[in-house]
Amino acid sequence: MTAILVTGAAGFIGFHVAQRYLKEGRAVVGLDNLNDYYDPNLKLARLERLKSVSGFQFVRADLADAAALASIFGEGKFEVVVNLAAQAGVRHSLINPQSYVQSNLVGFANLLEMCRQHGTRHLIYASSSSVYGASRNLPFSIHQNVDHPLSLYAATKKADELLAHTYSHLFGLSATGLRFFTVYGPWGRPDMALFLFTRAMLEGKPIKVFNHGQMKRDFTYIDDVVDGVYRLTDHLPVPDPHWNAKLPDPGTSTAPYRLYNIGNNKSVPLMHLIAVLENCLGVEAKKEFLPMQPGDVPETYADIEDLAREVGFRPRTDIEQGVAKFVEWYREFYRA
């Protein structure tokens, strides 16, 4: 059995995806550079859990290091590659743009080339709901054009989709791009709102509520995201015979290339998330209302019908259940 390569395996989504593959009896090679964008101890703790499972092998490397990547691919054939490594975060891209260029552009281009050279059967890669940018055509659909990104992070993710399509067209690489919508849950990222709010509230500090609370997000629980990724593993995209060059559909192609939204298919007000969190913690939040941040958008809402039709994907976790599970994990992990 050939191993599945999961990049970003010590990251939030990568960790959970690797866990699911291992649970299903599939061997996993996990790659991560263990950078310090957020607390590396959290990444190491995730990694320790993965290392305790038979069938997991860890490689510390950076996708932007072409020589290291070539060495990894030279040691074993990966029929499936799941790329969840990226420099994440909209706001951080205003501070350190070069890290997004190196990880999300240079690193992804290196990975595409390795997949091409080594005959990878299926590349699944992370895109983002951020690519919808300035669009207010809700719910967001993969069949809409996404030509107005509002952050460098979003622009790099749109660029990844274009790079993947080019490799699909030129070399027949089967590539599936996944636009994730505000993923949350146990082992989540410390730079995300739910994590920041929980920590501040338990420490008695105020939480920063942007756009004066007039925000909505399609909050998607991690287990639902993992289920979507897993269902797509052996579901290879095929050329769309109905694709019309005069009316080009951005969501499909004459190449073996597809895009999907992975969301909860529900837009939840930020103030409702805060109310649910207050209930779970038994703490009333001290709220600091602030204007909209550069690069941010007021609302996200995923149309998931393509993914539902193709592989039967349906999210099962509502915000009340998901936040409660996150709080339970947070209290246990941080002894809070």
mmCIF file of C-alpha atoms in Angstrom:
data_model
loop_
_atom_site.group_PDB
_atom_site.id
_atom_site.type_symbol
_atom_site.label_atom_id
_atom_site.label_comp_id
_atom_site.label_asym_id
_atom_site.label_seq_id
_atom_site.Cartn_x
_atom_site.Cartn_y
_atom_site.Cartn_z
ATOM 1 C CA MET A 1 0.000 0.000 0.000
ATOM 2 C CA THR A 2 1.405 3.397 -0.932
ATOM 3 C CA ALA A 3 1.258 6.130 1.666
ATOM 4 C CA ILE A 4 -0.783 9.296 1.335
ATOM 5 C CA LEU A 5 1.312 12.449 1.614
ATOM 6 C CA VAL A 6 -0.359 15.024 3.863
ATOM 7 C CA THR A 7 1.439 18.366 3.928
ATOM 8 C CA GLY A 8 0.847 20.672 6.872
ATOM 9 C CA ALA A 9 0.296 17.545 8.996
ATOM 10 C CA ALA A 10 1.071 19.375 12.239
ATOM 11 C CA GLY A 11 -1.437 22.099 11.346
ATOM 12 C CA PHE A 12 -5.076 22.178 12.406
ATOM 13 C CA ILE A 13 -6.784 20.656 9.365
ATOM 14 C CA GLY A 14 -3.787 18.555 8.309
ATOM 15 C CA PHE A 15 -3.620 16.910 11.740
ATOM 16 C CA HIS A 16 -7.274 15.909 11.668
ATOM 17 C CA VAL A 17 -7.128 14.696 8.062
ATOM 18 C CA ALA A 18 -4.039 12.574 8.806
ATOM 19 C CA GLN A 19 -5.815 11.129 11.854
ATOM 20 C CA ARG A 20 -8.791 10.107 9.721
ATOM 21 C CA TYR A 21 -6.626 8.355 7.128
ATOM 22 C CA LEU A 22 -4.774 6.473 9.864
ATOM 23 C CA LYS A 23 -8.066 5.479 11.488
ATOM 24 C CA GLU A 24 -9.189 4.074 8.138
ATOM 25 C CA GLY A 25 -6.001 2.010 7.920
ATOM 26 C CA ARG A 26 -4.183 4.095 5.337
ATOM 27 C CA ALA A 27 -0.470 4.846 5.728
ATOM 28 C CA VAL A 28 0.418 8.533 5.973
ATOM 29 C CA VAL A 29 3.609 10.488 5.455
ATOM 30 C CA GLY A 30 3.125 13.814 7.201
ATOM 31 C CA LEU A 31 5.184 16.812 6.125
ATOM 32 C CA ASP A 32 5.436 20.087 8.041
ATOM 33 C CA ASN A 33 8.022 22.832 8.524
ATOM 34 C CA LEU A 34 6.835 23.522 12.108
ATOM 35 C CA ASN A 35 7.120 27.287 11.680
ATOM 36 C CA ASP A 36 6.340 29.676 14.521
ATOM 37 C CA TYR A 37 3.412 31.560 12.964
ATOM 38 C CA TYR A 38 1.602 30.400 16.094
ATOM 39 C CA ASP A 39 2.724 28.423 19.173
ATOM 40 C CA PRO A 40 4.864 25.517 17.882
ATOM 41 C CA ASN A 41 4.057 23.594 21.085
ATOM 42 C CA LEU A 42 0.498 23.116 19.859
ATOM 43 C CA LYS A 43 1.850 21.746 16.563
ATOM 44 C CA LEU A 44 4.217 19.433 18.435
ATOM 45 C CA ALA A 45 1.377 18.171 20.620
ATOM 46 C CA ARG A 46 -0.667 17.335 17.526
ATOM 47 C CA LEU A 47 2.356 15.626 16.028
ATOM 48 C CA GLU A 48 2.910 13.474 19.107
ATOM 49 C CA ARG A 49 -0.627 12.120 18.783
ATOM 50 C CA LEU A 50 -0.018 11.240 15.140
ATOM 51 C CA LYS A 51 3.325 9.592 15.894
ATOM 52 C CA SER A 52 1.632 7.322 18.433
ATOM 53 C CA VAL A 53 -0.395 5.699 15.634
ATOM 54 C CA SER A 54 1.006 2.883 13.520
ATOM 55 C CA GLY A 55 1.362 3.804 9.862
ATOM 56 C CA PHE A 56 2.456 7.409 10.370
ATOM 57 C CA GLN A 57 5.828 8.798 9.338
ATOM 58 C CA PHE A 58 6.845 12.423 9.877
ATOM 59 C CA VAL A 59 9.187 14.451 7.689
ATOM 60 C CA ARG A 60 10.196 17.978 8.657
ATOM 61 C CA ALA A 61 10.568 19.994 5.473
ATOM 62 C CA ASP A 62 9.407 23.173 3.758
ATOM 63 C CA LEU A 63 7.544 23.052 0.454
ATOM 64 C CA ALA A 64 9.588 26.028 -0.712
ATOM 65 C CA ASP A 65 12.722 23.851 -0.444
ATOM 66 C CA ALA A 66 12.648 22.181 -3.855
ATOM 67 C CA ALA A 67 15.604 19.890 -3.121
ATOM 68 C CA ALA A 68 14.059 18.579 0.101
ATOM 69 C CA LEU A 69 10.754 17.956 -1.650
ATOM 70 C CA ALA A 70 12.487 16.102 -4.486
ATOM 71 C CA SER A 71 14.216 13.881 -1.928
ATOM 72 C CA ILE A 72 10.907 13.039 -0.219
ATOM 73 C CA PHE A 73 9.197 12.159 -3.492
ATOM 74 C CA GLY A 74 12.247 10.185 -4.568
ATOM 75 C CA GLU A 75 11.918 7.900 -1.536
ATOM 76 C CA GLY A 76 8.349 6.786 -2.173
ATOM 77 C CA LYS A 77 5.492 7.010 -4.633
ATOM 78 C CA PHE A 78 2.486 9.023 -3.431
ATOM 79 C CA GLU A 79 -0.623 8.166 -5.411
ATOM 80 C CA VAL A 80 -2.565 10.732 -3.373
ATOM 81 C CA VAL A 81 -1.180 14.050 -2.129
ATOM 82 C CA VAL A 82 -3.273 16.222 0.188
ATOM 83 C CA ASN A 83 -1.755 19.703 0.405
ATOM 84 C CA LEU A 84 -2.857 21.449 3.587
ATOM 85 C CA ALA A 85 0.415 23.330 4.136
ATOM 86 C CA ALA A 86 0.136 27.079 3.704
ATOM 87 C CA GLN A 87 0.843 30.383 5.333
ATOM 88 C CA ALA A 88 -2.625 31.055 6.676
ATOM 89 C CA GLY A 89 -4.389 34.160 7.971
ATOM 90 C CA VAL A 90 -5.777 37.204 6.202
ATOM 91 C CA ARG A 91 -4.452 39.866 8.593
ATOM 92 C CA HIS A 92 -0.930 38.462 8.830
ATOM 93 C CA SER A 93 -0.564 38.857 5.060
ATOM 94 C CA LEU A 94 -0.527 42.628 5.618
ATOM 95 C CA ILE A 95 2.459 42.242 7.949
ATOM 96 C CA ASN A 96 4.578 39.555 6.328
ATOM 97 C CA PRO A 97 3.639 39.207 2.649
ATOM 98 C CA GLN A 98 6.859 37.411 1.700
ATOM 99 C CA SER A 99 5.934 34.371 3.803
ATOM 100 C CA TYR A 100 2.759 33.963 1.717
ATOM 101 C CA VAL A 101 4.716 34.176 -1.536
ATOM 102 C CA GLN A 102 7.216 31.538 -0.386
ATOM 103 C CA SER A 103 4.742 29.068 1.114
ATOM 104 C CA ASN A 104 1.587 29.483 -0.947
ATOM 105 C CA LEU A 105 3.135 30.234 -4.339
ATOM 106 C CA VAL A 106 6.703 28.918 -4.503
ATOM 107 C CA GLY A 107 5.908 25.944 -2.270
ATOM 108 C CA PHE A 108 2.751 25.006 -4.150
ATOM 109 C CA ALA A 109 4.502 25.293 -7.526
ATOM 110 C CA ASN A 110 7.236 22.952 -6.245
ATOM 111 C CA LEU A 111 4.604 20.457 -5.119
ATOM 112 C CA LEU A 112 2.796 20.537 -8.464
ATOM 113 C CA GLU A 113 6.049 19.814 -10.253
ATOM 114 C CA MET A 114 6.803 16.852 -7.985
ATOM 115 C CA CYS A 115 3.299 15.457 -8.553
ATOM 116 C CA ARG A 116 3.845 15.758 -12.297
ATOM 117 C CA GLN A 117 7.288 14.178 -12.294
ATOM 118 C CA HIS A 118 6.321 11.278 -10.036
ATOM 119 C CA GLY A 119 2.928 10.408 -11.514
ATOM 120 C CA THR A 120 0.712 11.336 -8.560
ATOM 121 C CA ARG A 121 -2.782 10.023 -9.239
ATOM 122 C CA HIS A 122 -4.715 12.705 -7.322
ATOM 123 C CA LEU A 123 -3.717 16.041 -5.817
ATOM 124 C CA ILE A 124 -6.179 17.502 -3.313
ATOM 125 C CA TYR A 125 -5.234 20.980 -2.147
ATOM 126 C CA ALA A 126 -6.543 23.661 0.188
ATOM 127 C CA SER A 127 -7.961 26.821 -1.262
ATOM 128 C CA SER A 128 -10.090 29.211 0.800
ATOM 129 C CA SER A 129 -13.428 30.988 0.994
ATOM 130 C CA SER A 130 -11.287 34.157 0.954
ATOM 131 C CA VAL A 131 -11.036 33.871 -2.840
ATOM 132 C CA TYR A 132 -14.611 35.196 -3.114
ATOM 133 C CA GLY A 133 -13.245 38.559 -2.001
ATOM 134 C CA ALA A 134 -15.478 41.518 -2.837
ATOM 135 C CA SER A 135 -18.344 39.358 -4.110
ATOM 136 C CA ARG A 136 -21.662 39.747 -2.291
ATOM 137 C CA ASN A 137 -23.423 37.172 -4.454
ATOM 138 C CA LEU A 138 -24.480 34.830 -1.636
ATOM 139 C CA PRO A 139 -24.306 31.927 -1.168
ATOM 140 C CA PHE A 140 -20.862 31.727 -2.730
ATOM 141 C CA SER A 141 -20.741 29.200 -5.569
ATOM 142 C CA ILE A 142 -17.776 27.612 -7.332
ATOM 143 C CA HIS A 143 -19.494 28.618 -10.582
ATOM 144 C CA GLN A 144 -18.997 32.321 -9.824
ATOM 145 C CA ASN A 145 -15.955 34.270 -10.995
ATOM 146 C CA VAL A 146 -13.543 35.167 -8.195
ATOM 147 C CA ASP A 147 -11.490 37.964 -9.680
ATOM 148 C CA HIS A 148 -11.585 40.525 -6.851
ATOM 149 C CA PRO A 149 -9.530 39.238 -3.883
ATOM 150 C CA LEU A 150 -9.258 41.593 -0.902
ATOM 151 C CA SER A 151 -6.089 40.206 0.711
ATOM 152 C CA LEU A 152 -2.747 38.827 -0.379
ATOM 153 C CA TYR A 153 -3.718 35.538 1.265
ATOM 154 C CA ALA A 154 -6.805 35.319 -0.961
ATOM 155 C CA ALA A 155 -4.768 36.235 -4.029
ATOM 156 C CA THR A 156 -2.277 33.423 -3.360
ATOM 157 C CA LYS A 157 -5.114 30.921 -3.011
ATOM 158 C CA LYS A 158 -6.678 32.047 -6.289
ATOM 159 C CA ALA A 159 -3.238 31.758 -7.874
ATOM 160 C CA ASP A 160 -2.945 28.177 -6.567
ATOM 161 C CA GLU A 161 -6.215 27.296 -8.270
ATOM 162 C CA LEU A 162 -4.897 28.700 -11.551
ATOM 163 C CA LEU A 163 -1.573 26.880 -11.218
ATOM 164 C CA ALA A 164 -3.348 23.595 -10.491
ATOM 165 C CA HIS A 165 -5.628 24.051 -13.494
ATOM 166 C CA THR A 166 -2.641 24.670 -15.747
ATOM 167 C CA TYR A 167 -0.969 21.435 -14.591
ATOM 168 C CA SER A 168 -4.241 19.566 -15.074
ATOM 169 C CA HIS A 169 -4.579 20.928 -18.600
ATOM 170 C CA LEU A 170 -0.962 20.468 -19.692
ATOM 171 C CA PHE A 171 -0.027 17.233 -17.930
ATOM 172 C CA GLY A 172 -3.322 15.525 -17.068
ATOM 173 C CA LEU A 173 -2.741 15.871 -13.304
ATOM 174 C CA SER A 174 -6.019 15.161 -11.501
ATOM 175 C CA ALA A 175 -6.412 18.114 -9.138
ATOM 176 C CA THR A 176 -9.194 18.948 -6.683
ATOM 177 C CA GLY A 177 -9.253 22.348 -4.950
ATOM 178 C CA LEU A 178 -11.179 22.816 -1.707
ATOM 179 C CA ARG A 179 -12.432 26.208 -0.590
ATOM 180 C CA PHE A 180 -12.661 25.881 3.189
ATOM 181 C CA PHE A 181 -15.079 28.102 5.111
ATOM 182 C CA THR A 182 -14.015 29.228 8.638
ATOM 183 C CA VAL A 183 -13.003 25.852 10.032
ATOM 184 C CA TYR A 184 -13.121 25.489 13.829
ATOM 185 C CA GLY A 185 -13.018 22.797 16.485
ATOM 186 C CA PRO A 186 -10.663 20.969 18.883
ATOM 187 C CA TRP A 187 -6.937 21.523 18.229
ATOM 188 C CA GLY A 188 -7.881 24.694 16.307
ATOM 189 C CA ARG A 189 -5.635 27.581 15.319
ATOM 190 C CA PRO A 190 -4.880 30.157 18.047
ATOM 191 C CA ASP A 191 -5.235 33.049 15.583
ATOM 192 C CA MET A 192 -8.892 32.238 14.843
ATOM 193 C CA ALA A 193 -11.756 34.116 16.488
ATOM 194 C CA LEU A 194 -13.170 31.240 18.556
ATOM 195 C CA PHE A 195 -9.759 30.462 20.072
ATOM 196 C CA LEU A 196 -8.955 34.144 20.713
ATOM 197 C CA PHE A 197 -12.375 34.759 22.281
ATOM 198 C CA THR A 198 -12.155 31.693 24.532
ATOM 199 C CA ARG A 199 -8.704 32.579 25.815
ATOM 200 C CA ALA A 200 -9.587 36.237 26.456
ATOM 201 C CA MET A 201 -12.875 35.434 28.197
ATOM 202 C CA LEU A 202 -11.299 32.887 30.528
ATOM 203 C CA GLU A 203 -8.588 35.442 31.378
ATOM 204 C CA GLY A 204 -11.165 38.165 32.015
ATOM 205 C CA LYS A 205 -9.935 40.247 29.096
ATOM 206 C CA PRO A 206 -12.083 41.994 26.463
ATOM 207 C CA ILE A 207 -12.641 40.382 23.061
ATOM 208 C CA LYS A 208 -12.186 42.361 19.840
ATOM 209 C CA VAL A 209 -15.424 42.383 17.837
ATOM 210 C CA PHE A 210 -14.777 43.741 14.349
ATOM 211 C CA ASN A 211 -17.223 45.621 12.127
ATOM 212 C CA HIS A 212 -19.067 46.424 15.363
ATOM 213 C CA GLY A 213 -20.387 42.882 15.425
ATOM 214 C CA GLN A 214 -22.042 43.086 12.002
ATOM 215 C CA MET A 215 -20.287 39.980 10.696
ATOM 216 C CA LYS A 216 -21.531 36.582 9.560
ATOM 217 C CA ARG A 217 -19.495 33.469 8.910
ATOM 218 C CA ASP A 218 -20.146 29.994 7.558
ATOM 219 C CA PHE A 219 -18.545 28.302 10.574
ATOM 220 C CA THR A 220 -17.611 24.735 9.613
ATOM 221 C CA TYR A 221 -16.778 22.090 12.206
ATOM 222 C CA ILE A 222 -13.526 20.211 11.662
ATOM 223 C CA ASP A 223 -15.071 16.719 11.562
ATOM 224 C CA ASP A 224 -17.353 17.790 8.714
ATOM 225 C CA VAL A 225 -14.379 19.208 6.801
ATOM 226 C CA VAL A 226 -12.420 15.976 7.281
ATOM 227 C CA ASP A 227 -15.365 13.932 6.060
ATOM 228 C CA GLY A 228 -15.472 15.995 2.877
ATOM 229 C CA VAL A 229 -11.744 15.554 2.257
ATOM 230 C CA TYR A 230 -11.921 11.822 2.938
ATOM 231 C CA ARG A 231 -14.848 11.295 0.578
ATOM 232 C CA LEU A 232 -12.891 12.983 -2.221
ATOM 233 C CA THR A 233 -9.675 10.985 -1.743
ATOM 234 C CA ASP A 234 -10.461 8.364 -4.384
ATOM 235 C CA HIS A 235 -13.000 10.471 -6.267
ATOM 236 C CA LEU A 236 -10.848 11.679 -9.112
ATOM 237 C CA PRO A 237 -12.023 14.655 -11.164
ATOM 238 C CA VAL A 238 -12.699 13.994 -14.829
ATOM 239 C CA PRO A 239 -12.961 16.395 -17.772
ATOM 240 C CA ASP A 240 -16.412 17.981 -18.041
ATOM 241 C CA PRO A 241 -17.829 17.028 -21.460
ATOM 242 C CA HIS A 242 -20.362 19.862 -21.226
ATOM 243 C CA TRP A 243 -17.811 22.610 -20.597
ATOM 244 C CA ASN A 244 -18.458 25.463 -23.021
ATOM 245 C CA ALA A 245 -15.550 27.698 -24.041
ATOM 246 C CA LYS A 246 -18.000 30.448 -25.032
ATOM 247 C CA LEU A 247 -19.638 30.359 -21.595
ATOM 248 C CA PRO A 248 -16.732 29.153 -19.429
ATOM 249 C CA ASP A 249 -17.697 27.689 -16.050
ATOM 250 C CA PRO A 250 -14.993 28.484 -13.430
ATOM 251 C CA GLY A 251 -15.966 25.428 -11.354
ATOM 252 C CA THR A 252 -15.232 22.743 -13.952
ATOM 253 C CA SER A 253 -12.964 22.271 -16.949
ATOM 254 C CA THR A 254 -12.042 20.229 -20.001
ATOM 255 C CA ALA A 255 -9.099 19.132 -17.812
ATOM 256 C CA PRO A 256 -9.345 16.667 -14.873
ATOM 257 C CA TYR A 257 -9.835 19.558 -12.468
ATOM 258 C CA ARG A 258 -12.559 20.456 -9.994
ATOM 259 C CA LEU A 259 -13.258 22.975 -7.260
ATOM 260 C CA TYR A 260 -15.566 22.499 -4.271
ATOM 261 C CA ASN A 261 -16.757 24.572 -1.351
ATOM 262 C CA ILE A 262 -16.550 22.837 2.018
ATOM 263 C CA GLY A 263 -18.787 24.752 4.388
ATOM 264 C CA ASN A 264 -21.669 24.317 6.796
ATOM 265 C CA ASN A 265 -24.093 25.833 4.253
ATOM 266 C CA LYS A 266 -25.266 28.297 6.898
ATOM 267 C CA SER A 267 -24.275 31.895 7.640
ATOM 268 C CA VAL A 268 -24.101 32.491 11.404
ATOM 269 C CA PRO A 269 -23.978 35.995 12.945
ATOM 270 C CA LEU A 270 -20.779 36.630 14.890
ATOM 271 C CA MET A 271 -22.818 37.850 17.858
ATOM 272 C CA HIS A 272 -24.602 34.481 17.953
ATOM 273 C CA LEU A 273 -21.259 32.664 18.065
ATOM 274 C CA ILE A 274 -20.260 34.880 21.007
ATOM 275 C CA ALA A 275 -23.558 34.162 22.786
ATOM 276 C CA VAL A 276 -23.068 30.403 22.339
ATOM 277 C CA LEU A 277 -19.509 30.678 23.653
ATOM 278 C CA GLU A 278 -20.668 32.708 26.658
ATOM 279 C CA ASN A 279 -23.168 29.955 27.441
ATOM 280 C CA CYS A 280 -20.548 27.192 27.136
ATOM 281 C CA LEU A 281 -17.992 29.009 29.281
ATOM 282 C CA GLY A 282 -20.439 30.450 31.777
ATOM 283 C CA VAL A 283 -18.728 33.806 31.266
ATOM 284 C CA GLU A 284 -20.103 37.028 29.816
ATOM 285 C CA ALA A 285 -17.694 38.518 27.297
ATOM 286 C CA LYS A 286 -16.367 42.039 27.669
ATOM 287 C CA LYS A 287 -16.745 43.301 24.123
ATOM 288 C CA GLU A 288 -14.555 45.883 22.412
ATOM 289 C CA PHE A 289 -16.360 46.896 19.237
ATOM 290 C CA LEU A 290 -14.019 47.896 16.409
ATOM 291 C CA PRO A 291 -14.295 48.825 12.709
ATOM 292 C CA MET A 292 -13.824 46.342 9.870
ATOM 293 C CA GLN A 293 -10.230 45.216 9.381
ATOM 294 C CA PRO A 294 -8.425 45.606 6.029
ATOM 295 C CA GLY A 295 -8.813 42.503 3.864
ATOM 296 C CA ASP A 296 -11.851 41.242 5.780
ATOM 297 C CA VAL A 297 -15.370 40.650 4.444
ATOM 298 C CA PRO A 298 -18.719 41.075 6.231
ATOM 299 C CA GLU A 299 -20.222 37.672 5.390
ATOM 300 C CA THR A 300 -19.416 34.228 4.026
ATOM 301 C CA TYR A 301 -21.915 31.540 3.055
ATOM 302 C CA ALA A 302 -21.066 28.360 1.132
ATOM 303 C CA ASP A 303 -23.091 26.746 -1.615
ATOM 304 C CA ILE A 304 -22.113 23.075 -1.157
ATOM 305 C CA GLU A 305 -24.455 21.469 -3.689
ATOM 306 C CA ASP A 306 -21.672 20.319 -6.026
ATOM 307 C CA LEU A 307 -19.881 18.470 -3.240
ATOM 308 C CA ALA A 308 -23.166 17.031 -1.962
ATOM 309 C CA ARG A 309 -24.085 15.766 -5.425
ATOM 310 C CA GLU A 310 -20.646 14.332 -6.212
ATOM 311 C CA VAL A 311 -19.800 12.515 -2.968
ATOM 312 C CA GLY A 312 -22.847 12.843 -0.685
ATOM 313 C CA PHE A 313 -21.265 15.467 1.566
ATOM 314 C CA ARG A 314 -23.548 16.929 4.246
ATOM 315 C CA PRO A 315 -22.337 18.822 7.340
ATOM 316 C CA ARG A 316 -23.726 17.372 10.563
ATOM 317 C CA THR A 317 -22.460 19.686 13.306
ATOM 318 C CA ASP A 318 -24.296 22.873 14.247
ATOM 319 C CA ILE A 319 -22.613 25.795 15.970
ATOM 320 C CA GLU A 320 -23.915 24.895 19.440
ATOM 321 C CA GLN A 321 -22.473 21.367 19.274
ATOM 322 C CA GLY A 322 -19.207 22.476 17.685
ATOM 323 C CA VAL A 323 -18.441 25.275 20.127
ATOM 324 C CA ALA A 324 -19.203 22.997 23.081
ATOM 325 C CA LYS A 325 -16.740 20.405 21.763
ATOM 326 C CA PHE A 326 -14.088 23.067 21.232
ATOM 327 C CA VAL A 327 -14.542 24.447 24.754
ATOM 328 C CA GLU A 328 -14.310 20.934 26.216
ATOM 329 C CA TRP A 329 -11.014 20.368 24.385
ATOM 330 C CA TYR A 330 -9.658 23.814 25.303
ATOM 331 C CA ARG A 331 -10.346 23.362 29.017
ATOM 332 C CA GLU A 332 -8.688 19.931 29.016
ATOM 333 C CA PHE A 333 -5.651 20.872 26.901
ATOM 334 C CA TYR A 334 -4.901 24.152 28.700
ATOM 335 C CA ARG A 335 -6.244 23.008 32.085
ATOM 336 C CA ALA A 336 -8.422 26.126 32.044
#
